[in-house]
XYZ file of C-alpha atoms in Angstrom:
319
model
C -1.305 -14.769 0.683
C -0.494 -11.536 -1.142
C -0.330 -11.579 -4.871
C 3.031 -10.940 -6.500
C 3.912 -7.305 -6.863
C 3.533 -6.029 -10.392
C 6.112 -3.450 -11.336
C 4.175 -0.336 -12.338
C 4.805 1.126 -15.730
C 4.967 4.922 -15.528
C 6.006 6.273 -18.948
C 3.774 9.351 -18.633
C 5.197 10.292 -15.238
C 8.713 9.869 -16.586
C 7.929 12.044 -19.611
C 6.822 14.930 -17.387
C 9.916 14.614 -15.184
C 12.381 14.401 -18.102
C 10.762 17.406 -19.806
C 11.093 19.453 -16.609
C 14.684 18.257 -16.037
C 15.804 19.293 -19.514
C 14.092 22.679 -19.272
C 15.413 23.533 -15.804
C 18.979 22.465 -16.549
C 19.260 24.789 -19.526
C 17.412 27.622 -17.793
C 19.586 27.429 -14.674
C 22.722 27.906 -16.792
C 21.492 30.998 -18.614
C 20.026 32.499 -15.412
C 23.342 32.166 -13.579
C 25.081 33.805 -16.528
C 22.573 36.666 -16.542
C 22.843 37.128 -12.767
C 26.659 37.265 -13.060
C 26.624 39.949 -15.770
C 23.799 42.095 -14.371
C 24.137 41.650 -10.605
C 20.408 41.023 -10.214
C 19.441 39.443 -6.878
C 16.068 38.349 -8.257
C 17.779 36.678 -11.214
C 20.215 34.901 -8.891
C 17.267 33.673 -6.829
C 15.619 32.417 -9.999
C 18.872 30.672 -11.022
C 19.011 28.947 -7.639
C 15.335 28.068 -8.041
C 15.998 26.389 -11.419
C 19.089 24.589 -10.116
C 17.121 23.192 -7.184
C 14.356 22.133 -9.572
C 16.914 20.333 -11.737
C 18.186 18.381 -8.724
C 14.599 17.676 -7.709
C 13.724 16.159 -11.076
C 16.773 13.921 -10.811
C 15.624 12.783 -7.358
C 12.136 12.063 -8.705
C 13.627 9.960 -11.502
C 15.696 8.133 -8.897
C 12.581 7.516 -6.803
C 10.562 6.387 -9.829
C 13.250 3.891 -10.802
C 13.707 2.619 -7.232
C 9.949 2.199 -6.753
C 9.748 -0.150 -9.743
C 12.070 -2.755 -8.253
C 10.374 -6.143 -7.831
C 9.468 -7.408 -4.371
C 12.165 -9.310 -2.484
C 12.257 -11.555 0.544
C 13.280 -8.595 2.708
C 10.720 -6.295 1.051
C 7.704 -8.541 0.359
C 5.487 -5.564 -0.486
C 7.993 -4.101 -2.904
C 9.636 -0.683 -3.041
C 6.682 1.464 -4.090
C 7.100 3.955 -1.263
C 10.598 4.832 -2.492
C 8.815 7.283 -4.798
C 7.007 8.850 -1.843
C 10.247 9.170 0.120
C 12.118 10.939 -2.667
C 9.143 13.178 -3.402
C 9.207 14.173 0.274
C 12.922 14.937 -0.015
C 12.195 17.116 -3.065
C 9.748 19.155 -0.980
C 12.385 19.498 1.758
C 14.980 20.723 -0.759
C 12.557 23.290 -2.177
C 11.900 24.530 1.355
C 15.469 24.597 2.676
C 17.566 25.367 -0.396
C 15.217 27.125 -2.800
C 13.218 29.166 -0.308
C 16.031 29.699 2.189
C 18.659 30.900 -0.282
C 16.187 33.155 -2.083
C 15.235 34.812 1.198
C 18.904 35.225 2.090
C 19.738 36.766 -1.293
C 16.802 39.152 -1.015
C 17.780 40.188 2.505
C 21.391 40.827 1.486
C 20.293 42.876 -1.518
C 18.028 44.986 0.675
C 20.939 45.631 3.033
C 23.332 46.485 0.210
C 21.280 47.561 -2.823
C 23.217 48.045 -6.034
C 21.926 49.255 -9.417
C 21.571 46.665 -12.157
C 23.938 46.635 -15.094
C 22.670 45.665 -18.561
C 19.129 44.772 -17.454
C 18.288 43.895 -21.059
C 20.030 40.563 -20.549
C 17.625 39.824 -17.706
C 14.638 40.426 -19.955
C 16.028 38.145 -22.662
C 16.767 35.365 -20.179
C 13.416 35.695 -18.441
C 11.619 35.514 -21.781
C 13.498 32.373 -22.826
C 12.994 30.806 -19.414
C 9.265 31.522 -19.550
C 9.024 29.705 -22.889
C 10.943 26.637 -21.643
C 9.143 26.490 -18.299
C 5.816 27.067 -20.011
C 6.400 24.079 -22.281
C 7.348 21.881 -19.320
C 4.288 23.107 -17.408
C 1.981 22.206 -20.307
C 3.396 18.667 -20.378
C 2.932 18.239 -16.613
C -0.568 19.735 -16.719
C -1.591 17.366 -19.503
C -0.405 14.390 -17.438
C -2.175 15.662 -14.326
C -5.416 16.354 -16.193
C -5.338 12.821 -17.605
C -5.199 11.527 -14.027
C -7.786 13.776 -12.430
C -10.514 13.340 -15.038
C -13.433 15.583 -14.106
C -12.333 16.281 -10.524
C -11.734 19.889 -9.413
C -8.037 20.767 -9.315
C -7.516 20.953 -5.534
C -9.625 17.884 -4.898
C -7.609 15.967 -7.490
C -4.337 17.203 -5.937
C -5.355 16.018 -2.469
C -6.583 12.696 -3.873
C -3.590 12.075 -6.163
C -1.293 9.217 -5.213
C 1.358 9.955 -7.866
C 3.795 12.647 -6.666
C 5.924 12.244 -9.785
C 3.233 14.227 -11.632
C 1.872 16.745 -9.137
C 5.330 17.674 -7.761
C 6.528 18.562 -11.271
C 3.287 20.457 -11.933
C 3.698 22.587 -8.803
C 7.397 23.158 -9.510
C 6.660 24.374 -13.019
C 3.801 26.586 -11.817
C 6.065 28.140 -9.170
C 8.733 28.623 -11.857
C 6.341 30.644 -14.001
C 5.153 32.747 -11.059
C 8.756 33.235 -9.952
C 9.707 34.437 -13.422
C 6.872 36.950 -13.370
C 8.012 38.232 -9.960
C 11.627 38.427 -11.147
C 10.563 40.376 -14.241
C 8.632 42.893 -12.126
C 11.593 43.204 -9.748
C 14.065 43.885 -12.543
C 11.737 46.199 -14.444
C 10.596 48.295 -11.469
C 14.047 48.569 -9.914
C 15.424 49.846 -13.246
C 12.452 52.035 -14.186
C 12.043 53.635 -10.740
C 15.793 53.607 -10.059
C 15.207 51.730 -6.786
C 17.606 48.751 -6.637
C 16.002 47.587 -3.393
C 12.933 46.450 -5.359
C 15.077 43.723 -6.935
C 15.763 42.428 -3.415
C 12.037 42.587 -2.612
C 11.386 40.411 -5.661
C 13.918 37.889 -4.395
C 12.162 37.811 -1.006
C 8.809 37.235 -2.712
C 10.276 34.355 -4.729
C 11.548 32.848 -1.478
C 8.095 33.141 0.105
C 6.543 31.571 -3.005
C 8.896 28.603 -2.762
C 8.147 28.156 0.943
C 4.398 28.071 0.241
C 4.802 25.504 -2.560
C 7.160 23.436 -0.414
C 4.655 23.510 2.453
C 1.871 22.164 0.242
C 4.106 19.414 -1.135
C 5.466 18.508 2.298
C 1.961 18.039 3.669
C 0.810 15.876 0.776
C 3.959 13.752 0.397
C 4.154 13.183 4.153
C 0.606 11.842 4.072
C 1.508 9.487 1.208
C 4.703 8.367 2.907
C 2.854 7.492 6.115
C 0.288 5.494 4.135
C -2.975 6.878 2.808
C -6.026 4.591 2.663
C -7.730 3.772 -0.603
C -10.645 5.934 -1.688
C -13.896 5.310 0.165
C -15.719 4.494 -3.084
C -13.214 1.720 -3.912
C -13.465 0.213 -0.423
C -17.259 0.353 -0.570
C -17.313 -1.506 -3.889
C -14.914 -4.145 -2.535
C -17.117 -4.683 0.528
C -20.213 -4.958 -1.660
C -18.469 -7.440 -3.936
C -17.552 -9.651 -0.976
C -21.003 -9.322 0.626
C -22.554 -10.556 -2.612
C -21.052 -13.997 -1.923
C -23.806 -16.208 -0.492
C -21.477 -17.885 1.996
C -20.500 -14.536 3.545
C -22.500 -13.474 6.597
C -20.892 -10.080 7.202
C -17.858 -8.071 6.158
C -16.050 -5.502 8.270
C -14.965 -2.181 6.842
C -11.834 -2.918 4.772
C -8.469 -1.712 6.025
C -6.223 -0.358 3.289
C -3.070 1.535 2.423
C -1.420 2.782 -0.768
C 2.045 1.264 -1.230
C 2.606 3.125 -4.514
C 0.426 5.108 -6.939
C -0.979 1.892 -8.434
C -0.497 -0.597 -5.608
C -3.018 -0.951 -2.791
C -2.913 -3.273 0.192
C -6.354 -4.324 1.491
C -7.237 -6.366 4.583
C -10.746 -7.800 4.927
C -12.222 -9.415 8.003
C -15.036 -11.679 6.806
C -17.606 -13.644 8.802
C -18.715 -16.784 6.924
C -21.893 -18.772 7.397
C -21.496 -21.421 10.121
C -20.884 -25.043 9.245
C -18.779 -24.476 6.134
C -15.892 -26.951 5.709
C -12.424 -25.401 5.896
C -11.632 -26.488 2.343
C -14.726 -24.695 1.054
C -13.828 -21.522 2.979
C -10.377 -21.564 1.359
C -11.970 -21.986 -2.074
C -14.366 -19.094 -1.461
C -11.531 -16.846 -0.280
C -9.563 -17.550 -3.447
C -12.644 -16.835 -5.553
C -13.262 -13.562 -3.730
C -9.625 -12.532 -4.121
C -9.748 -13.153 -7.847
C -13.023 -11.255 -8.230
C -11.785 -8.225 -6.259
C -8.472 -8.000 -8.095
C -10.154 -8.340 -11.474
C -12.532 -5.507 -10.593
C -9.768 -3.375 -9.042
C -6.354 -4.127 -10.633
C -4.597 -1.687 -8.293
C -5.373 -3.992 -5.356
C -2.125 -5.918 -5.582
C -2.181 -7.337 -2.022
C -5.454 -8.683 -0.619
C -5.697 -10.421 2.743
C -8.994 -12.031 3.733
C -9.210 -13.005 7.401
C -12.104 -15.402 8.146
C -13.783 -15.275 11.552
C -16.528 -17.378 13.110
C -20.091 -16.233 12.447
C -20.708 -16.054 16.181
C -17.881 -13.498 16.482
C -18.878 -10.510 14.363
C -16.022 -8.547 12.826
C -15.046 -5.078 13.980
C -16.931 -2.552 11.877
C -14.641 0.361 12.704
C -13.758 2.893 10.058
C -11.138 2.080 7.450
C -7.639 3.255 8.341
C -4.273 3.085 6.623
């Protein structure tokens, strides 16, 4: 039987999301105002970027809240993958709305370039936005670094099972890069008197958003479909079970992440022949307790006993 689902507590993830939501909401407003007064295509793209990010943070909060619902009769394994679904939707929105609209704005500005009016407002807004986004980025980076430990960045990103942190981190990083591109677009178009450069900046922001969205889509899709637990964890679980004297052999565990801190594991175990059924049940319960004490994230553990004469399948672990 699976153990009851424990509702994960994610105050750190929520802190990063709320910080990004507050920053992007305020920044989007002042960017739209600056784009209206100056006519900057790059600034309008950045305003759209911040507005999309604001909606994305709201979706992540929605997913985080939905994922913490307790298990029900219709959802015996809980709602953990709600977070993965909404994180996937965030990546889709960045791709379709953020990247698509920025590319469109850049294309239109290249077709109909117009000189900027009062570019000073753009510089003021970009400076303020950089400060707000920088603060949000530092919060998200601190949360991500706490998760990754000593792992290299890209390895930790690929191994992370908590999109509520790495999605915000990538959004904030793309915000800062987008602001730098927008600044160069505004500055060069004004300094060189070439309004088309502002449209080029908008196109580059669109490409940036498409790249970030592509990375997030790949990772969140993998989580949504069900990633297996880390090989080191599965190896330790198998060793723990093999240490039981009554166990003859253990197949490679099958596993899947149901949420960032909720793993489902299935073990096929061959016991020594001649053991009474009652004793096998007692051993299984003891093994379950030992595994879950050693690995608290293993919330659902199924141990399937097979006869010693029928060795278990030692295929590789899959989700």
